[in-house]
Amino acid sequence: MSTTLQTPNQQGLDIRSTPRADMNLYPLDTFAYEFPGKEIRINFEIPEFTCICPFSDFPDFAMIRLEYVPNERCVELKSLKLYINAFRDVKVFHEHVINMILEDFVTACDPLSVEIEGDFNVRGNIKTTIRASYRKAEVRSQESGVSKSA
């Protein structure tokens, strides 16, 4: 038995996210982690995240929490601030922005693992929290006891 999803946008609104190419996000800079192989956890709390709701054109506010274990590179904080603040003028859904930040972060510094949470403020009596994570393939293999032969 197949189910048919409801037609999106029952409200008849003109919903357009900012195209990725037009976002003008600041690039994430990195620096060498001088202790590869020594696992540390780095936590960031970003309490003033804002982006624009594609439905209403009103700002969305969130606390972004990001924790990562560096591999060979660490993210540079000023570039992270500039990158995050660039979302202020971007129309993007909560679910998409968290995945975009995760993808950009992984691309920039190739961490062993990263977890991100977007804790969005209440909007219209609904609280939204989005979580996403990434774990490097070699780390997953080691944790599951899979050995690699040369």
PDB file of N, CA and C in Angstrom, residues 19-112:
ATOM      1  N   PRO A  19      19.534  30.481  -2.715  1.00  0.00           N
ATOM      2  CA  PRO A  19      20.369  29.471  -3.389  1.00  0.00           C
ATOM      3  C   PRO A  19      21.767  29.435  -2.765  1.00  0.00           C
ATOM      4  N   ARG A  20      22.303  28.252  -2.656  1.00  0.00           N
ATOM      5  CA  ARG A  20      23.620  28.064  -2.017  1.00  0.00           C
ATOM      6  C   ARG A  20      24.673  28.987  -2.628  1.00  0.00           C
ATOM      7  N   ALA A  21      24.655  29.154  -3.930  1.00  0.00           N
ATOM      8  CA  ALA A  21      25.647  29.990  -4.609  1.00  0.00           C
ATOM      9  C   ALA A  21      25.514  31.465  -4.242  1.00  0.00           C
ATOM     10  N   ASP A  22      24.343  31.871  -3.761  1.00  0.00           N
ATOM     11  CA  ASP A  22      24.108  33.276  -3.399  1.00  0.00           C
ATOM     12  C   ASP A  22      24.243  33.557  -1.911  1.00  0.00           C
ATOM     13  N   MET A  23      24.640  32.580  -1.123  1.00  0.00           N
ATOM     14  CA  MET A  23      24.698  32.764   0.328  1.00  0.00           C
ATOM     15  C   MET A  23      25.872  33.614   0.800  1.00  0.00           C
ATOM     16  N   ASN A  24      26.926  33.680   0.024  1.00  0.00           N
ATOM     17  CA  ASN A  24      28.099  34.479   0.399  1.00  0.00           C
ATOM     18  C   ASN A  24      28.603  34.162   1.808  1.00  0.00           C
ATOM     19  N   LEU A  25      28.746  32.883   2.095  1.00  0.00           N
ATOM     20  CA  LEU A  25      29.240  32.465   3.407  1.00  0.00           C
ATOM     21  C   LEU A  25      30.749  32.647   3.478  1.00  0.00           C
ATOM     22  N   TYR A  26      31.224  33.089   4.620  1.00  0.00           N
ATOM     23  CA  TYR A  26      32.656  33.285   4.836  1.00  0.00           C
ATOM     24  C   TYR A  26      33.320  31.910   4.895  1.00  0.00           C
ATOM     25  N   PRO A  27      34.482  31.727   4.281  1.00  0.00           N
ATOM     26  CA  PRO A  27      35.141  30.412   4.325  1.00  0.00           C
ATOM     27  C   PRO A  27      35.673  30.103   5.731  1.00  0.00           C
ATOM     28  N   LEU A  28      35.599  28.844   6.101  1.00  0.00           N
ATOM     29  CA  LEU A  28      36.141  28.404   7.392  1.00  0.00           C
ATOM     30  C   LEU A  28      37.641  28.164   7.244  1.00  0.00           C
ATOM     31  N   ASP A  29      38.425  28.903   8.018  1.00  0.00           N
ATOM     32  CA  ASP A  29      39.877  28.723   8.034  1.00  0.00           C
ATOM     33  C   ASP A  29      40.248  27.699   9.097  1.00  0.00           C
ATOM     34  N   THR A  30      41.386  27.063   8.904  1.00  0.00           N
ATOM     35  CA  THR A  30      41.858  26.061   9.867  1.00  0.00           C
ATOM     36  C   THR A  30      43.340  26.286  10.159  1.00  0.00           C
ATOM     37  N   PHE A  31      43.812  25.613  11.192  1.00  0.00           N
ATOM     38  CA  PHE A  31      45.236  25.595  11.506  1.00  0.00           C
ATOM     39  C   PHE A  31      45.603  24.176  11.899  1.00  0.00           C
ATOM     40  N   ALA A  32      46.892  23.856  11.821  1.00  0.00           N
ATOM     41  CA  ALA A  32      47.358  22.492  12.114  1.00  0.00           C
ATOM     42  C   ALA A  32      47.175  22.152  13.585  1.00  0.00           C
ATOM     43  N   TYR A  33      46.624  20.979  13.839  1.00  0.00           N
ATOM     44  CA  TYR A  33      46.529  20.435  15.193  1.00  0.00           C
ATOM     45  C   TYR A  33      47.851  19.737  15.472  1.00  0.00           C
ATOM     46  N   GLU A  34      48.595  20.224  16.449  1.00  0.00           N
ATOM     47  CA  GLU A  34      49.951  19.740  16.704  1.00  0.00           C
ATOM     48  C   GLU A  34      50.031  18.420  17.448  1.00  0.00           C
ATOM     49  N   PHE A  35      48.892  17.850  17.826  1.00  0.00           N
ATOM     50  CA  PHE A  35      48.896  16.609  18.596  1.00  0.00           C
ATOM     51  C   PHE A  35      48.013  15.541  17.948  1.00  0.00           C
ATOM     52  N   PRO A  36      48.160  15.288  16.631  1.00  0.00           N
ATOM     53  CA  PRO A  36      47.327  14.247  16.011  1.00  0.00           C
ATOM     54  C   PRO A  36      47.523  12.923  16.737  1.00  0.00           C
ATOM     55  N   GLY A  37      46.439  12.206  16.896  1.00  0.00           N
ATOM     56  CA  GLY A  37      46.480  10.943  17.632  1.00  0.00           C
ATOM     57  C   GLY A  37      46.107  11.120  19.096  1.00  0.00           C
ATOM     58  N   LYS A  38      46.199  12.347  19.618  1.00  0.00           N
ATOM     59  CA  LYS A  38      45.744  12.632  20.984  1.00  0.00           C
ATOM     60  C   LYS A  38      44.350  13.224  20.874  1.00  0.00           C
ATOM     61  N   GLU A  39      43.387  12.421  21.261  1.00  0.00           N
ATOM     62  CA  GLU A  39      41.993  12.817  21.079  1.00  0.00           C
ATOM     63  C   GLU A  39      41.573  13.847  22.121  1.00  0.00           C
ATOM     64  N   ILE A  40      41.071  14.974  21.638  1.00  0.00           N
ATOM     65  CA  ILE A  40      40.472  15.990  22.496  1.00  0.00           C
ATOM     66  C   ILE A  40      39.103  16.335  21.934  1.00  0.00           C
ATOM     67  N   ARG A  41      38.265  16.870  22.754  1.00  0.00           N
ATOM     68  CA  ARG A  41      36.941  17.325  22.330  1.00  0.00           C
ATOM     69  C   ARG A  41      36.905  18.837  22.461  1.00  0.00           C
ATOM     70  N   ILE A  42      36.472  19.493  21.403  1.00  0.00           N
ATOM     71  CA  ILE A  42      36.367  20.946  21.385  1.00  0.00           C
ATOM     72  C   ILE A  42      34.888  21.292  21.258  1.00  0.00           C
ATOM     73  N   ASN A  43      34.413  22.137  22.174  1.00  0.00           N
ATOM     74  CA  ASN A  43      33.000  22.525  22.201  1.00  0.00           C
ATOM     75  C   ASN A  43      32.849  24.006  21.914  1.00  0.00           C
ATOM     76  N   PHE A  44      31.876  24.332  21.079  1.00  0.00           N
ATOM     77  CA  PHE A  44      31.516  25.724  20.823  1.00  0.00           C
ATOM     78  C   PHE A  44      30.040  25.894  21.137  1.00  0.00           C
ATOM     79  N   GLU A  45      29.706  27.003  21.757  1.00  0.00           N
ATOM     80  CA  GLU A  45      28.320  27.413  21.908  1.00  0.00           C
ATOM     81  C   GLU A  45      28.186  28.749  21.197  1.00  0.00           C
ATOM     82  N   ILE A  46      27.228  28.826  20.316  1.00  0.00           N
ATOM     83  CA  ILE A  46      27.010  30.022  19.521  1.00  0.00           C
ATOM     84  C   ILE A  46      25.583  30.485  19.818  1.00  0.00           C
ATOM     85  N   PRO A  47      25.427  31.393  20.809  1.00  0.00           N
ATOM     86  CA  PRO A  47      24.091  31.726  21.307  1.00  0.00           C
ATOM     87  C   PRO A  47      23.306  32.732  20.477  1.00  0.00           C
ATOM     88  N   GLU A  48      23.909  33.335  19.479  1.00  0.00           N
ATOM     89  CA  GLU A  48      23.221  34.396  18.741  1.00  0.00           C
ATOM     90  C   GLU A  48      23.060  34.069  17.257  1.00  0.00           C
ATOM     91  N   PHE A  49      22.881  32.805  16.933  1.00  0.00           N
ATOM     92  CA  PHE A  49      22.703  32.426  15.532  1.00  0.00           C
ATOM     93  C   PHE A  49      21.371  32.958  15.018  1.00  0.00           C
ATOM     94  N   THR A  50      21.387  33.512  13.808  1.00  0.00           N
ATOM     95  CA  THR A  50      20.152  33.926  13.154  1.00  0.00           C
ATOM     96  C   THR A  50      20.213  33.571  11.674  1.00  0.00           C
ATOM     97  N   CYS A  51      19.052  33.271  11.138  1.00  0.00           N
ATOM     98  CA  CYS A  51      18.863  33.100   9.701  1.00  0.00           C
ATOM     99  C   CYS A  51      17.440  33.585   9.422  1.00  0.00           C
ATOM    100  N   ILE A  52      17.009  33.509   8.184  1.00  0.00           N
ATOM    101  CA  ILE A  52      15.688  34.005   7.802  1.00  0.00           C
ATOM    102  C   ILE A  52      14.787  32.831   7.427  1.00  0.00           C
ATOM    103  N   CYS A  53      13.563  32.848   7.933  1.00  0.00           N
ATOM    104  CA  CYS A  53      12.593  31.807   7.598  1.00  0.00           C
ATOM    105  C   CYS A  53      12.100  31.995   6.163  1.00  0.00           C
ATOM    106  N   PRO A  54      12.234  30.972   5.303  1.00  0.00           N
ATOM    107  CA  PRO A  54      11.775  31.087   3.913  1.00  0.00           C
ATOM    108  C   PRO A  54      10.250  31.262   3.788  1.00  0.00           C
ATOM    109  N   PHE A  55       9.490  30.828   4.801  1.00  0.00           N
ATOM    110  CA  PHE A  55       8.032  30.982   4.772  1.00  0.00           C
ATOM    111  C   PHE A  55       7.613  32.409   5.081  1.00  0.00           C
ATOM    112  N   SER A  56       8.142  32.942   6.190  1.00  0.00           N
ATOM    113  CA  SER A  56       7.635  34.218   6.708  1.00  0.00           C
ATOM    114  C   SER A  56       8.533  35.416   6.437  1.00  0.00           C
ATOM    115  N   ASP A  57       9.778  35.172   6.086  1.00  0.00           N
ATOM    116  CA  ASP A  57      10.802  36.211   5.959  1.00  0.00           C
ATOM    117  C   ASP A  57      11.154  36.854   7.298  1.00  0.00           C
ATOM    118  N   PHE A  58      10.729  36.248   8.402  1.00  0.00           N
ATOM    119  CA  PHE A  58      11.109  36.721   9.738  1.00  0.00           C
ATOM    120  C   PHE A  58      12.391  36.026  10.168  1.00  0.00           C
ATOM    121  N   PRO A  59      13.142  36.647  11.068  1.00  0.00           N
ATOM    122  CA  PRO A  59      14.369  35.992  11.537  1.00  0.00           C
ATOM    123  C   PRO A  59      14.063  34.803  12.450  1.00  0.00           C
ATOM    124  N   ASP A  60      14.886  33.785  12.334  1.00  0.00           N
ATOM    125  CA  ASP A  60      14.877  32.649  13.258  1.00  0.00           C
ATOM    126  C   ASP A  60      16.125  32.769  14.117  1.00  0.00           C
ATOM    127  N   PHE A  61      15.984  32.489  15.396  1.00  0.00           N
ATOM    128  CA  PHE A  61      17.089  32.591  16.342  1.00  0.00           C
ATOM    129  C   PHE A  61      17.372  31.218  16.930  1.00  0.00           C
ATOM    130  N   ALA A  62      18.647  30.929  17.175  1.00  0.00           N
ATOM    131  CA  ALA A  62      19.002  29.613  17.725  1.00  0.00           C
ATOM    132  C   ALA A  62      20.300  29.681  18.510  1.00  0.00           C
ATOM    133  N   MET A  63      20.451  28.722  19.390  1.00  0.00           N
ATOM    134  CA  MET A  63      21.724  28.414  20.035  1.00  0.00           C
ATOM    135  C   MET A  63      22.282  27.243  19.248  1.00  0.00           C
ATOM    136  N   ILE A  64      23.461  27.435  18.675  1.00  0.00           N
ATOM    137  CA  ILE A  64      24.131  26.347  17.961  1.00  0.00           C
ATOM    138  C   ILE A  64      25.197  25.784  18.895  1.00  0.00           C
ATOM    139  N   ARG A  65      25.179  24.474  19.072  1.00  0.00           N
ATOM    140  CA  ARG A  65      26.215  23.788  19.854  1.00  0.00           C
ATOM    141  C   ARG A  65      26.957  22.861  18.906  1.00  0.00           C
ATOM    142  N   LEU A  66      28.266  22.962  18.934  1.00  0.00           N
ATOM    143  CA  LEU A  66      29.084  22.148  18.048  1.00  0.00           C
ATOM    144  C   LEU A  66      30.218  21.544  18.871  1.00  0.00           C
ATOM    145  N   GLU A  67      30.377  20.240  18.772  1.00  0.00           N
ATOM    146  CA  GLU A  67      31.476  19.548  19.449  1.00  0.00           C
ATOM    147  C   GLU A  67      32.192  18.705  18.408  1.00  0.00           C
ATOM    148  N   TYR A  68      33.537  18.813  18.396  1.00  0.00           N
ATOM    149  CA  TYR A  68      34.276  17.997  17.435  1.00  0.00           C
ATOM    150  C   TYR A  68      35.567  17.474  18.029  1.00  0.00           C
ATOM    151  N   VAL A  69      36.056  16.415  17.414  1.00  0.00           N
ATOM    152  CA  VAL A  69      37.347  15.823  17.735  1.00  0.00           C
ATOM    153  C   VAL A  69      38.225  16.058  16.513  1.00  0.00           C
ATOM    154  N   PRO A  70      39.272  16.894  16.663  1.00  0.00           N
ATOM    155  CA  PRO A  70      40.101  17.198  15.492  1.00  0.00           C
ATOM    156  C   PRO A  70      40.909  15.986  15.042  1.00  0.00           C
ATOM    157  N   ASN A  71      41.222  15.986  13.774  1.00  0.00           N
ATOM    158  CA  ASN A  71      42.084  14.983  13.183  1.00  0.00           C
ATOM    159  C   ASN A  71      43.469  15.617  13.021  1.00  0.00           C
ATOM    160  N   GLU A  72      43.660  16.367  11.943  1.00  0.00           N
ATOM    161  CA  GLU A  72      44.927  17.071  11.719  1.00  0.00           C
ATOM    162  C   GLU A  72      44.751  18.578  11.653  1.00  0.00           C
ATOM    163  N   ARG A  73      43.491  19.064  11.618  1.00  0.00           N
ATOM    164  CA  ARG A  73      43.210  20.498  11.501  1.00  0.00           C
ATOM    165  C   ARG A  73      42.179  20.908  12.554  1.00  0.00           C
ATOM    166  N   CYS A  74      42.306  22.143  13.040  1.00  0.00           N
ATOM    167  CA  CYS A  74      41.323  22.752  13.937  1.00  0.00           C
ATOM    168  C   CYS A  74      40.722  23.956  13.220  1.00  0.00           C
ATOM    169  N   VAL A  75      39.483  24.268  13.527  1.00  0.00           N
ATOM    170  CA  VAL A  75      38.852  25.435  12.912  1.00  0.00           C
ATOM    171  C   VAL A  75      39.308  26.697  13.654  1.00  0.00           C
ATOM    172  N   GLU A  76      39.550  27.749  12.906  1.00  0.00           N
ATOM    173  CA  GLU A  76      39.980  29.032  13.471  1.00  0.00           C
ATOM    174  C   GLU A  76      38.728  29.811  13.875  1.00  0.00           C
ATOM    175  N   LEU A  77      38.723  30.351  15.108  1.00  0.00           N
ATOM    176  CA  LEU A  77      37.506  30.922  15.688  1.00  0.00           C
ATOM    177  C   LEU A  77      36.972  32.151  14.962  1.00  0.00           C
ATOM    178  N   LYS A  78      37.820  33.068  14.544  1.00  0.00           N
ATOM    179  CA  LYS A  78      37.309  34.264  13.876  1.00  0.00           C
ATOM    180  C   LYS A  78      36.586  33.894  12.586  1.00  0.00           C
ATOM    181  N   SER A  79      37.141  32.951  11.842  1.00  0.00           N
ATOM    182  CA  SER A  79      36.473  32.539  10.607  1.00  0.00           C
ATOM    183  C   SER A  79      35.142  31.841  10.916  1.00  0.00           C
ATOM    184  N   LEU A  80      35.080  31.098  12.025  1.00  0.00           N
ATOM    185  CA  LEU A  80      33.821  30.459  12.425  1.00  0.00           C
ATOM    186  C   LEU A  80      32.775  31.522  12.742  1.00  0.00           C
ATOM    187  N   LYS A  81      33.175  32.564  13.475  1.00  0.00           N
ATOM    188  CA  LYS A  81      32.243  33.667  13.785  1.00  0.00           C
ATOM    189  C   LYS A  81      31.729  34.323  12.510  1.00  0.00           C
ATOM    190  N   LEU A  82      32.640  34.633  11.592  1.00  0.00           N
ATOM    191  CA  LEU A  82      32.241  35.296  10.343  1.00  0.00           C
ATOM    192  C   LEU A  82      31.353  34.386   9.492  1.00  0.00           C
ATOM    193  N   TYR A  83      31.667  33.100   9.470  1.00  0.00           N
ATOM    194  CA  TYR A  83      30.863  32.125   8.736  1.00  0.00           C
ATOM    195  C   TYR A  83      29.445  32.064   9.310  1.00  0.00           C
ATOM    196  N   ILE A  84      29.348  31.894  10.627  1.00  0.00           N
ATOM    197  CA  ILE A  84      28.044  31.787  11.292  1.00  0.00           C
ATOM    198  C   ILE A  84      27.236  33.067  11.109  1.00  0.00           C
ATOM    199  N   ASN A  85      27.876  34.213  11.279  1.00  0.00           N
ATOM    200  CA  ASN A  85      27.164  35.486  11.161  1.00  0.00           C
ATOM    201  C   ASN A  85      26.686  35.755   9.741  1.00  0.00           C
ATOM    202  N   ALA A  86      27.293  35.129   8.751  1.00  0.00           N
ATOM    203  CA  ALA A  86      26.872  35.320   7.358  1.00  0.00           C
ATOM    204  C   ALA A  86      25.475  34.755   7.098  1.00  0.00           C
ATOM    205  N   PHE A  87      24.973  33.892   7.977  1.00  0.00           N
ATOM    206  CA  PHE A  87      23.635  33.322   7.804  1.00  0.00           C
ATOM    207  C   PHE A  87      22.527  34.327   8.121  1.00  0.00           C
ATOM    208  N   ARG A  88      22.865  35.473   8.691  1.00  0.00           N
ATOM    209  CA  ARG A  88      21.846  36.464   9.077  1.00  0.00           C
ATOM    210  C   ARG A  88      20.956  36.883   7.929  1.00  0.00           C
ATOM    211  N   ASP A  89      21.476  36.912   6.726  1.00  0.00           N
ATOM    212  CA  ASP A  89      20.708  37.349   5.560  1.00  0.00           C
ATOM    213  C   ASP A  89      20.307  36.190   4.653  1.00  0.00           C
ATOM    214  N   VAL A  90      20.405  34.973   5.170  1.00  0.00           N
ATOM    215  CA  VAL A  90      20.147  33.778   4.365  1.00  0.00           C
ATOM    216  C   VAL A  90      18.771  33.204   4.714  1.00  0.00           C
ATOM    217  N   LYS A  91      17.972  32.950   3.685  1.00  0.00           N
ATOM    218  CA  LYS A  91      16.697  32.263   3.871  1.00  0.00           C
ATOM    219  C   LYS A  91      16.963  30.769   3.797  1.00  0.00           C
ATOM    220  N   VAL A  92      16.722  30.083   4.907  1.00  0.00           N
ATOM    221  CA  VAL A  92      17.030  28.656   4.942  1.00  0.00           C
ATOM    222  C   VAL A  92      16.207  27.985   6.045  1.00  0.00           C
ATOM    223  N   PHE A  93      15.787  26.770   5.790  1.00  0.00           N
ATOM    224  CA  PHE A  93      15.044  26.001   6.784  1.00  0.00           C
ATOM    225  C   PHE A  93      15.993  25.483   7.864  1.00  0.00           C
ATOM    226  N   HIS A  94      15.460  25.318   9.074  1.00  0.00           N
ATOM    227  CA  HIS A  94      16.256  24.835  10.210  1.00  0.00           C
ATOM    228  C   HIS A  94      16.986  23.537   9.863  1.00  0.00           C
ATOM    229  N   GLU A  95      16.260  22.605   9.281  1.00  0.00           N
ATOM    230  CA  GLU A  95      16.824  21.290   8.973  1.00  0.00           C
ATOM    231  C   GLU A  95      17.982  21.400   7.990  1.00  0.00           C
ATOM    232  N   HIS A  96      17.861  22.323   7.077  1.00  0.00           N
ATOM    233  CA  HIS A  96      18.888  22.465   6.056  1.00  0.00           C
ATOM    234  C   HIS A  96      20.119  23.189   6.581  1.00  0.00           C
ATOM    235  N   VAL A  97      19.927  24.219   7.374  1.00  0.00           N
ATOM    236  CA  VAL A  97      21.079  24.998   7.840  1.00  0.00           C
ATOM    237  C   VAL A  97      21.990  24.153   8.727  1.00  0.00           C
ATOM    238  N   ILE A  98      21.433  23.300   9.546  1.00  0.00           N
ATOM    239  CA  ILE A  98      22.265  22.451  10.415  1.00  0.00           C
ATOM    240  C   ILE A  98      23.082  21.481   9.571  1.00  0.00           C
ATOM    241  N   ASN A  99      22.473  20.897   8.549  1.00  0.00           N
ATOM    242  CA  ASN A  99      23.226  20.011   7.655  1.00  0.00           C
ATOM    243  C   ASN A  99      24.282  20.767   6.855  1.00  0.00           C
ATOM    244  N   MET A 100      23.981  21.988   6.448  1.00  0.00           N
ATOM    245  CA  MET A 100      24.955  22.787   5.707  1.00  0.00           C
ATOM    246  C   MET A 100      26.168  23.111   6.573  1.00  0.00           C
ATOM    247  N   ILE A 101      25.920  23.521   7.809  1.00  0.00           N
ATOM    248  CA  ILE A 101      27.027  23.829   8.719  1.00  0.00           C
ATOM    249  C   ILE A 101      27.878  22.584   8.937  1.00  0.00           C
ATOM    250  N   LEU A 102      27.230  21.449   9.150  1.00  0.00           N
ATOM    251  CA  LEU A 102      27.958  20.188   9.343  1.00  0.00           C
ATOM    252  C   LEU A 102      28.823  19.874   8.126  1.00  0.00           C
ATOM    253  N   GLU A 103      28.243  19.940   6.935  1.00  0.00           N
ATOM    254  CA  GLU A 103      29.001  19.628   5.715  1.00  0.00           C
ATOM    255  C   GLU A 103      30.178  20.582   5.519  1.00  0.00           C
ATOM    256  N   ASP A 104      29.943  21.875   5.717  1.00  0.00           N
ATOM    257  CA  ASP A 104      31.015  22.860   5.543  1.00  0.00           C
ATOM    258  C   ASP A 104      32.127  22.655   6.565  1.00  0.00           C
ATOM    259  N   PHE A 105      31.745  22.325   7.796  1.00  0.00           N
ATOM    260  CA  PHE A 105      32.726  22.096   8.855  1.00  0.00           C
ATOM    261  C   PHE A 105      33.589  20.879   8.538  1.00  0.00           C
ATOM    262  N   VAL A 106      32.956  19.798   8.116  1.00  0.00           N
ATOM    263  CA  VAL A 106      33.689  18.570   7.776  1.00  0.00           C
ATOM    264  C   VAL A 106      34.623  18.826   6.596  1.00  0.00           C
ATOM    265  N   THR A 107      34.150  19.538   5.591  1.00  0.00           N
ATOM    266  CA  THR A 107      34.977  19.856   4.426  1.00  0.00           C
ATOM    267  C   THR A 107      36.193  20.689   4.826  1.00  0.00           C
ATOM    268  N   ALA A 108      35.991  21.632   5.734  1.00  0.00           N
ATOM    269  CA  ALA A 108      37.073  22.546   6.116  1.00  0.00           C
ATOM    270  C   ALA A 108      38.158  21.870   6.947  1.00  0.00           C
ATOM    271  N   CYS A 109      37.775  21.068   7.945  1.00  0.00           N
ATOM    272  CA  CYS A 109      38.821  20.588   8.861  1.00  0.00           C
ATOM    273  C   CYS A 109      38.914  19.070   8.999  1.00  0.00           C
ATOM    274  N   ASP A 110      38.106  18.298   8.267  1.00  0.00           N
ATOM    275  CA  ASP A 110      38.230  16.848   8.255  1.00  0.00           C
ATOM    276  C   ASP A 110      38.391  16.261   9.662  1.00  0.00           C
ATOM    277  N   PRO A 111      37.425  16.523  10.564  1.00  0.00           N
ATOM    278  CA  PRO A 111      37.550  16.030  11.932  1.00  0.00           C
ATOM    279  C   PRO A 111      37.343  14.516  12.025  1.00  0.00           C
ATOM    280  N   LEU A 112      37.755  13.946  13.158  1.00  0.00           N
ATOM    281  CA  LEU A 112      37.453  12.536  13.409  1.00  0.00           C
ATOM    282  C   LEU A 112      35.957  12.368  13.636  1.00  0.00           C
TER     283      LEU A 112
END
